[in-house]
XYZ file of C-alpha atoms in Angstrom:
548
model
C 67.879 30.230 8.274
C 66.113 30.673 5.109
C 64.811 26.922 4.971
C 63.945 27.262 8.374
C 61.586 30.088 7.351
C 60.691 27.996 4.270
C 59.768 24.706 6.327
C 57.775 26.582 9.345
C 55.733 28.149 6.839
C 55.256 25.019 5.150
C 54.439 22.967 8.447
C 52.408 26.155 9.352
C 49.928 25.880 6.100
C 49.887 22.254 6.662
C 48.665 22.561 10.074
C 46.115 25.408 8.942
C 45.033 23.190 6.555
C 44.318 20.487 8.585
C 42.535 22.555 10.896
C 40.276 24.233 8.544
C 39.705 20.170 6.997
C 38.719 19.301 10.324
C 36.815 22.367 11.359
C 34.711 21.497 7.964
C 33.963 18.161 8.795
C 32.722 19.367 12.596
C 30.181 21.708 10.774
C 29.039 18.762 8.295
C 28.631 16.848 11.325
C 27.048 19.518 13.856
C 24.110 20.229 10.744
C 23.289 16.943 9.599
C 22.218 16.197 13.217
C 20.415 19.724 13.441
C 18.672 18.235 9.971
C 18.360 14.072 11.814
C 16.707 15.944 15.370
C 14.626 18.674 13.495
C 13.084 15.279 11.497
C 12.987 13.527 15.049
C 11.205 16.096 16.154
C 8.330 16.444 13.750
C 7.774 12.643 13.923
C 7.229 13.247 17.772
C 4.988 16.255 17.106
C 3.225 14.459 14.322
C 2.719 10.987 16.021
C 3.465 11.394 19.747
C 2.159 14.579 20.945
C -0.082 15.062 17.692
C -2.582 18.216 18.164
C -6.474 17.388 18.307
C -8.543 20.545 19.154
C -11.976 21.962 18.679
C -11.602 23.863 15.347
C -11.052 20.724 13.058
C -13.790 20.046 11.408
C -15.863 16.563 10.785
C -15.255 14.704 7.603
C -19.203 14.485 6.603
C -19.301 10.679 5.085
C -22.460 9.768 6.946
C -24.135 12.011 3.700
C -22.847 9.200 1.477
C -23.827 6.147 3.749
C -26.681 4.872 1.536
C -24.472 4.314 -1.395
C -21.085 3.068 0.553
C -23.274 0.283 2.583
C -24.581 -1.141 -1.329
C -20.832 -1.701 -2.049
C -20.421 -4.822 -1.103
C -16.859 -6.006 0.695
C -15.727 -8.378 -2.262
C -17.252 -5.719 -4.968
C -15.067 -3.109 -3.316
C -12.358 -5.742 -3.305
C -12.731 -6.451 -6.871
C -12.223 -2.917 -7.702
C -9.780 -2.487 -5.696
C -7.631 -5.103 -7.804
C -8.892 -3.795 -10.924
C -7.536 -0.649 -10.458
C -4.521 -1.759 -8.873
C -0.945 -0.478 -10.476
C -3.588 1.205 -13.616
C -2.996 4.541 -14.814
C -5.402 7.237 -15.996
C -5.469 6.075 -19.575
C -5.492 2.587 -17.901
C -9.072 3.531 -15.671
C -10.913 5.164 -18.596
C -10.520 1.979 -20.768
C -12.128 0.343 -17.689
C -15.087 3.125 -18.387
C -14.848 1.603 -22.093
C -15.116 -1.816 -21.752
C -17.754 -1.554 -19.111
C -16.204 -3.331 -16.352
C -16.278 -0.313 -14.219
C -18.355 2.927 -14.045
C -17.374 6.728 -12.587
C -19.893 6.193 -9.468
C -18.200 2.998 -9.070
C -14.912 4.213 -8.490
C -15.677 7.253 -6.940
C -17.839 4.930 -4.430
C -14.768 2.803 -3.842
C -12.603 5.971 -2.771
C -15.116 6.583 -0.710
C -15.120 4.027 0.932
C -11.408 3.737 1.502
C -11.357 7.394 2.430
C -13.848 5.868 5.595
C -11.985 2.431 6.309
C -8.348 4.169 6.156
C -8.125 8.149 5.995
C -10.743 9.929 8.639
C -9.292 9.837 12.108
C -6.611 7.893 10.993
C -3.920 9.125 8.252
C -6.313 12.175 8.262
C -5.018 13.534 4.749
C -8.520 14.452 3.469
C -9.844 17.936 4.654
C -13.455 17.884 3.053
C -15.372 15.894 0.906
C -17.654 16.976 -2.063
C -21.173 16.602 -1.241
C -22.288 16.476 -5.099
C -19.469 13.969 -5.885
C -21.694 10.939 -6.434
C -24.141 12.655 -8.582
C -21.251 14.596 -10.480
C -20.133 10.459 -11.240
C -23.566 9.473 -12.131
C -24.034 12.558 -15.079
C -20.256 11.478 -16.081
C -22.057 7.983 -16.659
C -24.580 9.186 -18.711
C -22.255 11.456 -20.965
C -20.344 10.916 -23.575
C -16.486 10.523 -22.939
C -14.723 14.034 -23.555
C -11.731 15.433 -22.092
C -8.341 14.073 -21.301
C -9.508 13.668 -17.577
C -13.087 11.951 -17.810
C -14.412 10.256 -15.474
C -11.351 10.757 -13.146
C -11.618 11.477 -9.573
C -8.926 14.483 -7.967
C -8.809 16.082 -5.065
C -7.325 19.336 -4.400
C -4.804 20.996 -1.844
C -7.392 22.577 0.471
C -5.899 26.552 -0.644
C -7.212 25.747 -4.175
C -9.693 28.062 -4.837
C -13.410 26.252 -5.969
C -16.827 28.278 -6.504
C -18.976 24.484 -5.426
C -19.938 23.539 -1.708
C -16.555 23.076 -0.754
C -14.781 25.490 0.978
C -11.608 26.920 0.019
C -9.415 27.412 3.528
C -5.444 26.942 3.463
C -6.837 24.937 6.666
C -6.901 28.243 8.505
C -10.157 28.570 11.179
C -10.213 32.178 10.222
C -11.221 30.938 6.132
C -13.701 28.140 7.263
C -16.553 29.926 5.276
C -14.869 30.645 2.658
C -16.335 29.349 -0.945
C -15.400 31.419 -3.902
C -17.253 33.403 -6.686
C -15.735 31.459 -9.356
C -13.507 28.327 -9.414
C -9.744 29.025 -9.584
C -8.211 28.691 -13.527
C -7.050 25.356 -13.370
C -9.999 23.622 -11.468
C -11.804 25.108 -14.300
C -9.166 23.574 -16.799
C -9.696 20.330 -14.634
C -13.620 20.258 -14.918
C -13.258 20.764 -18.931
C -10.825 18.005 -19.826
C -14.205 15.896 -17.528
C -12.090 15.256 -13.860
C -14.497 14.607 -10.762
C -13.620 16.665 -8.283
C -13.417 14.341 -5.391
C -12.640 16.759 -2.920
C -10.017 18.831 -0.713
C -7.157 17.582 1.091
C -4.970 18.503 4.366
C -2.252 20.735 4.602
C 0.693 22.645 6.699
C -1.416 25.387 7.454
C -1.245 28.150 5.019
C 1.387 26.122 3.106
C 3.424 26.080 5.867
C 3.233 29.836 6.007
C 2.184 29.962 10.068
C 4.600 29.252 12.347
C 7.952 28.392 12.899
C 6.949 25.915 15.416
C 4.740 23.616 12.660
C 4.108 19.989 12.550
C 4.406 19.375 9.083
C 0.967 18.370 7.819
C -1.130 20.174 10.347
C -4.102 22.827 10.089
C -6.509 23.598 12.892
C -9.663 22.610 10.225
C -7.796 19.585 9.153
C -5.777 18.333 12.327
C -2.627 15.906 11.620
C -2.011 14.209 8.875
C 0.250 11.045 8.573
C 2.406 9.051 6.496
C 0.667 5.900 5.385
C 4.175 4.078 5.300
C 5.079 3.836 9.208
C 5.935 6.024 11.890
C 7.940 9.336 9.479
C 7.476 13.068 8.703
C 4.600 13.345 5.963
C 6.531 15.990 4.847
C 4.731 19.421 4.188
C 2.724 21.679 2.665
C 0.763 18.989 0.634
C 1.394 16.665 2.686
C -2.547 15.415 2.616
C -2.064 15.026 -1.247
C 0.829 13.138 -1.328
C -0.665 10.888 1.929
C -3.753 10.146 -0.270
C -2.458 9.745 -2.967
C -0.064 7.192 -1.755
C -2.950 5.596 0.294
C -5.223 5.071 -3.140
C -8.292 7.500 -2.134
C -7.792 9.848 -5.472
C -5.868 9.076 -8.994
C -4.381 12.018 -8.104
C -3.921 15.720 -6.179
C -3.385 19.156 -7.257
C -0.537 20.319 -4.960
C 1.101 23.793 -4.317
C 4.617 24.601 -3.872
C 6.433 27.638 -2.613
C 10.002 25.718 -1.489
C 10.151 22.086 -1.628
C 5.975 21.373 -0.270
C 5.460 19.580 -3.701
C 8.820 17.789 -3.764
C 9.496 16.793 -0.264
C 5.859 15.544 0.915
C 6.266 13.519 -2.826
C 9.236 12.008 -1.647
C 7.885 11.430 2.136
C 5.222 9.331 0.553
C 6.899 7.257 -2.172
C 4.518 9.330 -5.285
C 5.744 11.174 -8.311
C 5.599 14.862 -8.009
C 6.139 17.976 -10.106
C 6.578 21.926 -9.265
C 6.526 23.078 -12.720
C 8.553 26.618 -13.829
C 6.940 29.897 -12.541
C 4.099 31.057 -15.394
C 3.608 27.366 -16.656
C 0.199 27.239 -14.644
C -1.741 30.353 -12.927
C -1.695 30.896 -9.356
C -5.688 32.568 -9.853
C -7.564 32.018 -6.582
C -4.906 30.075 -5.186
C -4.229 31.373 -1.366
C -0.772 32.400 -1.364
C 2.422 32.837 0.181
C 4.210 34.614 -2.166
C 3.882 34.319 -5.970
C 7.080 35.245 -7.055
C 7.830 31.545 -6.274
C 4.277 29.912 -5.541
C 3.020 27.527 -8.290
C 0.468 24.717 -8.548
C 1.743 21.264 -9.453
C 0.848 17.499 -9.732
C 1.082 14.524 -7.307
C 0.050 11.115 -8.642
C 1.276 7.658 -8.449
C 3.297 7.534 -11.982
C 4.717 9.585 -14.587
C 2.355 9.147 -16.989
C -0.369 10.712 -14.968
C 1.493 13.824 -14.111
C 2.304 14.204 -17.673
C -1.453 13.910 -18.677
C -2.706 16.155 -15.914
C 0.071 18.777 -16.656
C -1.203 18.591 -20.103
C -4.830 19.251 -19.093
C -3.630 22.689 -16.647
C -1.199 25.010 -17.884
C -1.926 27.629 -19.742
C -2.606 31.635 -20.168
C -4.587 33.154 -17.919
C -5.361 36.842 -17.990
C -5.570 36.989 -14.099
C -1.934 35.423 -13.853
C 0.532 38.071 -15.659
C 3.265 35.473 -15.498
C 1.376 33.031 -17.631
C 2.386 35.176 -20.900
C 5.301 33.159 -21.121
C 2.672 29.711 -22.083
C 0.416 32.234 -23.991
C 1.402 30.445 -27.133
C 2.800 26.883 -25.852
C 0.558 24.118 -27.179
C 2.619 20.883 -25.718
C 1.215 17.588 -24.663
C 3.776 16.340 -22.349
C 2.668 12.624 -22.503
C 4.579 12.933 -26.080
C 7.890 13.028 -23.988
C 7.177 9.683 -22.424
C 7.367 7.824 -25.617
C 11.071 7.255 -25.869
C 12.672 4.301 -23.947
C 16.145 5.583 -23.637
C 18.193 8.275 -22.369
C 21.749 6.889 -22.901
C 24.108 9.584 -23.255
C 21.892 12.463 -21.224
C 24.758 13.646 -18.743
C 23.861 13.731 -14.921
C 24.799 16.395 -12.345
C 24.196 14.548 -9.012
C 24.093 17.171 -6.523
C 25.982 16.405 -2.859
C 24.544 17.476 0.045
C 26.331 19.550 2.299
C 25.012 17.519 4.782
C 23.945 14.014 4.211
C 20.734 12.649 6.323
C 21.043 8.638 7.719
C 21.626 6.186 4.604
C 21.660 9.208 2.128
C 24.928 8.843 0.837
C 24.641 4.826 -0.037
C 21.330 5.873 -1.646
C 22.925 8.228 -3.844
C 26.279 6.070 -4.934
C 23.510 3.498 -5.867
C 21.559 6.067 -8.277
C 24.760 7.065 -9.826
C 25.049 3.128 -10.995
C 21.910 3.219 -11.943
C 22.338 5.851 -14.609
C 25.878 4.841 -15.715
C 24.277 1.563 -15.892
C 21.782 3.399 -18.780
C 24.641 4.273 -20.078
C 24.688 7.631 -19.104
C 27.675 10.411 -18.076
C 27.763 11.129 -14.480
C 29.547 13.573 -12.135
C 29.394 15.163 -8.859
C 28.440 18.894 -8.603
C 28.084 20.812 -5.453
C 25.970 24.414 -5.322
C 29.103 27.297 -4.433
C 28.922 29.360 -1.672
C 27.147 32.055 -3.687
C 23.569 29.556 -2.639
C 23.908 31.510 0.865
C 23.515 34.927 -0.169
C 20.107 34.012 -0.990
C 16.936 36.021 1.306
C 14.254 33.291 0.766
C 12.808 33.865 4.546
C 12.806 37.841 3.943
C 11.306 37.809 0.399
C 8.688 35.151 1.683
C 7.589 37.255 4.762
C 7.617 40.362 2.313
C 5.639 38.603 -0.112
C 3.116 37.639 1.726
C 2.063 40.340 3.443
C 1.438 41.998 -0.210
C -0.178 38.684 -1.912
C -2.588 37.753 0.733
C -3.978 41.339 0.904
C -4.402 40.619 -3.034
C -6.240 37.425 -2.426
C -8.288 38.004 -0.069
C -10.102 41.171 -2.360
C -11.239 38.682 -4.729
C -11.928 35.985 -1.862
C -14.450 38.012 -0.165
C -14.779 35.873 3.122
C -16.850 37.513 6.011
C -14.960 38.956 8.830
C -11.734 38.714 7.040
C -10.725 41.779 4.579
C -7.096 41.618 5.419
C -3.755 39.662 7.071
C -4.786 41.304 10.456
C -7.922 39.923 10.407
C -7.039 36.584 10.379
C -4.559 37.173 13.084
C -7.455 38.874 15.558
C -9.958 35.891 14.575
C -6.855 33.458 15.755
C -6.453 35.354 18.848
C -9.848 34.715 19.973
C -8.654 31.297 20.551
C -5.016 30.158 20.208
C -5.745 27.429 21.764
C -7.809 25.724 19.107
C -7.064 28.011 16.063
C -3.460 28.550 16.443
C -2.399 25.685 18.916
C 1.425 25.825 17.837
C 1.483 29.652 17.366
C 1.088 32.247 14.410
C 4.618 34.044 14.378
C 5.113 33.514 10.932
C 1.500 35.835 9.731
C 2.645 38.316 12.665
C 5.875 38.762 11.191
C 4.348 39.616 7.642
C 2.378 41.586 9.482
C 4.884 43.756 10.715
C 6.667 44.070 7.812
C 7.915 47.300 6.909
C 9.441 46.385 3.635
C 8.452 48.465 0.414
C 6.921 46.949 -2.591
C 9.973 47.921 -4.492
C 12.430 47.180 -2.110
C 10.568 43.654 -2.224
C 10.716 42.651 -6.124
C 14.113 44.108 -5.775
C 14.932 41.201 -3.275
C 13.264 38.835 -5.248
C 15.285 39.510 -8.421
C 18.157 39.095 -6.493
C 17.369 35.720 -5.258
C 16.547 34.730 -8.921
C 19.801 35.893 -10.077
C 21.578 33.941 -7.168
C 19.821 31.051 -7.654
C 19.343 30.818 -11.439
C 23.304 31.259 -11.850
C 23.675 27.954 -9.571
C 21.530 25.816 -11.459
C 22.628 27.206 -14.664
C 26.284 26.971 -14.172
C 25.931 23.070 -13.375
C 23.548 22.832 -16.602
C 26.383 24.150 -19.009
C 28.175 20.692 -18.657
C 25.058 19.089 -17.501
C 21.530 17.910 -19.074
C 20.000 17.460 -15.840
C 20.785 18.506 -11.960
C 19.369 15.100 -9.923
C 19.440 15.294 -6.238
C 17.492 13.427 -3.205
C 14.145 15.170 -2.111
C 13.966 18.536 -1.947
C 17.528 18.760 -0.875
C 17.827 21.130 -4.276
C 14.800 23.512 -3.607
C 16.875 26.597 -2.088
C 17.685 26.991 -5.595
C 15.214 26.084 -7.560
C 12.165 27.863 -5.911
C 13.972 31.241 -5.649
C 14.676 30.573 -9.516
C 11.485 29.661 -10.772
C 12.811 26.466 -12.419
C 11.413 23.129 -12.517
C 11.601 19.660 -10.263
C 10.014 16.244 -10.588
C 10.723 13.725 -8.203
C 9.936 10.197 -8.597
C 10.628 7.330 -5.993
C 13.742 5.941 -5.514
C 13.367 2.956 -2.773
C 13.193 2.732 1.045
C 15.746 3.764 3.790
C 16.574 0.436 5.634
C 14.318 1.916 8.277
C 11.488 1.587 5.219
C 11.325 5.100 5.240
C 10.454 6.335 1.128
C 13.168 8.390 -0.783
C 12.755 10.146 -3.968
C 14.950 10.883 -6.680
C 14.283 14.543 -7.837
C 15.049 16.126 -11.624
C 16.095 20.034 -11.690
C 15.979 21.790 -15.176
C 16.415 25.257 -16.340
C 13.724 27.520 -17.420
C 13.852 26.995 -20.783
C 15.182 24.879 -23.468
C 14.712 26.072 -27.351
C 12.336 28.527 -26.333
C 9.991 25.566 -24.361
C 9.808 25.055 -20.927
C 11.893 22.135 -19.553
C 9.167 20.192 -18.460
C 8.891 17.659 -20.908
C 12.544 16.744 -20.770
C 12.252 16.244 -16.721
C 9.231 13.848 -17.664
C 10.899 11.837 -19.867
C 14.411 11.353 -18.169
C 11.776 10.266 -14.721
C 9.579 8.349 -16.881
C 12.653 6.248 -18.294
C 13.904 6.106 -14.438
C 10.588 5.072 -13.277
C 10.280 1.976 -16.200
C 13.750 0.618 -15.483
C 13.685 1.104 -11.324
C 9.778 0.424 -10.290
C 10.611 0.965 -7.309
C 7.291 2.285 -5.844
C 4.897 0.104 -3.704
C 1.753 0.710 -2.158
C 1.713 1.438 1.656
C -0.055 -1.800 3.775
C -2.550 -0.225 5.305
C -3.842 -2.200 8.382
C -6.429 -0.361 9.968
């Protein structure tokens, strides 16, 4: 009788067991095709039943037609292969040797920006009026500055004190021009970058509605991905487009959770969300800065490196910049070694794997044994759940915007409920898929203490994950931004850098996680050299083939 007892309790597990395998594999099913139709269904929103209403505004190249129609077709061909696969070190030796001049190339964006971009991939918001003439002084000047001569646009809720406007894309901010440029625009104007002009976003960073097509404002419309028929990803999702498409060097991005990262990824470009108080958030419209941060989105390593360089820093009107008060780094120093044999890999598993996913990641795993690296598999726990990124981000930016907006000064908008009123006026056009996301913050009866509370939890949570892997682990590497429910909430890190095509020729991206710090630095420059090693013995990026 007693073995009996012994053996049904034994079949019992064993059938419990089973079960529970089973009932595991039906959730890992039943989410990765909540992720595969959620993606379905922004490509439909974003290509099929894209939005085009009354409040986007005109892309104004008709100001620049005198100069575009003196470019001739094989000149702007001829520049086109000169800068072709060049970096920014790479473009300003062009400058040097006189084969090519800053009104030259800022002319041939120009005009690609016309042939390709407006009413088409529609990643560029606004143009700067002065751009030309900004070129022609560089001309004339003496080369200063890491960034002379270089042409950049900016995420259109970067704030800049010229003719262009500063919006998030939102109807309600279509005035809006600053008293003074934003920290790191003015970092980017004294290291000599052009300031090209602003580029399309998910409307207040994706801070709108639950509803979104990733990539859409109501000043800006829909942007696309200049690959083929796939999500563009979001927030800067017209930085990483343009980028991609060749009408800037390079973008200044924000990211909140993954709208650096994923739009990166979407568009086959290297991109970076550096560690919270590497680079001020100053007259930057938020969503909450607990985990917003500026970052870069160019075509190569080296370039996010060098731009990096040129924009972090302390700035008085960003309290968590102390921590780079005294950091004097020049991160294109980390690109100079050719090896990292021996760095040991965390790839991360996704709890649920999107079409062609897992293939894609047993082939990076060769890839770094084959640099003779250590490799393992490494799963977040179950702790990653306990983390209130939705409640802290609703919380946070209720208080933030209210903050922004007193140095912003627009007319008619003092506050979060003014924006909401102005929308009202006309959903239609100004809020087409909704605005449940700002009514929400607006609602919110959360305290100010009850909300840094919440976000210190959801550092704590999150930090722990990431730093638990990195105790038997130099880097965390996962697949887009498949890694940012911990790493935003944590204020660490992420670079991603492409990684190939899906057989659909969908882009992927590889993306690097760090820690905080390292020896008292940020973990920056270690990211940008294990992705700059990656990069050199992959190459796997190529340019979209843009037909139109």
């Amino acid at each position: 009788m007693k073995n009996f007892f012994k053996y049904s309790l034994i079949v019992i597990a064993i059938f419990i067991f089973i079960i529970a395998f089973n009932f595991q594999k039906i959730i890992v099913k039943f989410t990765s095709f909540i992720i595969e139709n959620s993606i379905n269904k922004q490509v439909k929103m974003q290509y099929d039943e894209k939005k085009v209403t009354k409040s986007k505004n005109d892309i104004n190249i008709n100001q620049f037609k005198a100069e575009l129609d003196q470019m001739s077709d094989l000149k702007f061909k001829n520049i086109g292969n000169l800068i072709s696969n060049s970096n920014i070190k790479d473009i300003q030796s062009l400058y040097d040797s006189k084969k090519l001049t800053c009104e030259e190339l800022v002319i041939y964006y120009l005009k690609r920006i016309e042939k390709y971009d407006i009413n088409k991939l529609n990643s560029i918001i606004e143009l700067n009026p002065d751009v030309i003439k900004i070129a022609r002084e560089k001309d004339k000047e003496t080369r200063s500055g890491k960034l002379y001569g270089i042409p950049i646009t900016l995420k259109a809720n970067i704030g800049t004190s010229d003719k262009i406007h500063t919006t998030a894309g939102s109807y309600a901010l279509k005035d809006s021009i600053l008293d003074e440029d934003s920290f790191i625009v003015k970092k980017l104007r004294s290291e000599g970058a052009i300031i090209l002009g602003k580029t399309n976003l998910s409307e207040f960073a994706n801070y709108m509605t639950t509803k979104s097509s990733n990539g859409y404002s109501a000043l800006g419309g829909q942007t696309q991905n200049p690959y083929g028929k796939f999500d563009v990803g979001g927030s800067s999702s017209g930085s990483a487009s343009s980028v991609a498409s060749g009408f800037s060097v390079a973008s200044i991005g924000t990211e909140t959770a993954g709208s650096i990262i994923y739009p990166s990824s979407q568009n086959s470009v290297v991109g970076i969300k550096p560690s919270i108080g590497l680079i001020s958030r100053d007259r930057i419209v938020p969503i909450a800065e607990s985990q917003d941060t500026a970052g870069v989105i160019s075509k190569n390593v080296d370039d996010d490196a060098l731009i990096l360089s040129s924009i972090y820093g302390y700035d008085t009107n960003d309290k968590d910049t102390i921590a780079s008060k005294n950091l004097d780094e020049n991160y294109s120093n980390y690109l100079t070694e050719k090896s990292i044999k021996g760095i040991k890999v965390a790839i991360l598993k996704p709890f649920a794997a999107r079409s062609n996913e897992s293939d894609i990641l047993e082939r990076i795993e060769k890839e770094f044994k084959g640099m003779g690296n250590q490799t393992q598999i490494v799963s977040f726990s179950d702790e990653i759940n306990n983390i209130k990124m939705s409640e802290a981000l609703e919380a946070g930016f209720k208080f933030d915007i209210a903050k922004y907006l007193k140095t912003a000064k627009v007319n008619r908008v003092n506050s979060l409920n003014d924006i909401v009123y102005i929308n009202k006026e006309d959903l239609e056009n100004r809020a087409p898929y909704g605005q449940d996301l700002l009514e929400k913050s607006l609602s919110n009866k959360m305290t100010y203490e009850e909300y840094k509370n919440l976000v210190e939890s959801n550092k704590n949570i999150a930090s722990k994950e990431i730093d638990s892997i990195l105790k038997n682990a130099d880097v965390i590497v996962s697949l887009s931004d498949q890694a940012a429910t911990a790493y935003a909430p944590a204020g660490y890190p992420a670079l991603t850098v492409p990684a190939g095509y899906k057989s659909s020729g969908k882009p992927i991206g590889i993306t690097f996680v760090g820690s905080k710090f390292e020896e008292g630095k940020f973990e920056e420059g270690k990211l940008l050299k294990i992705a700059n090693v990656y990069e050199t013995n992959t190459k796997y990026r190529k340019d979209p083939n843009l037909k139109y």
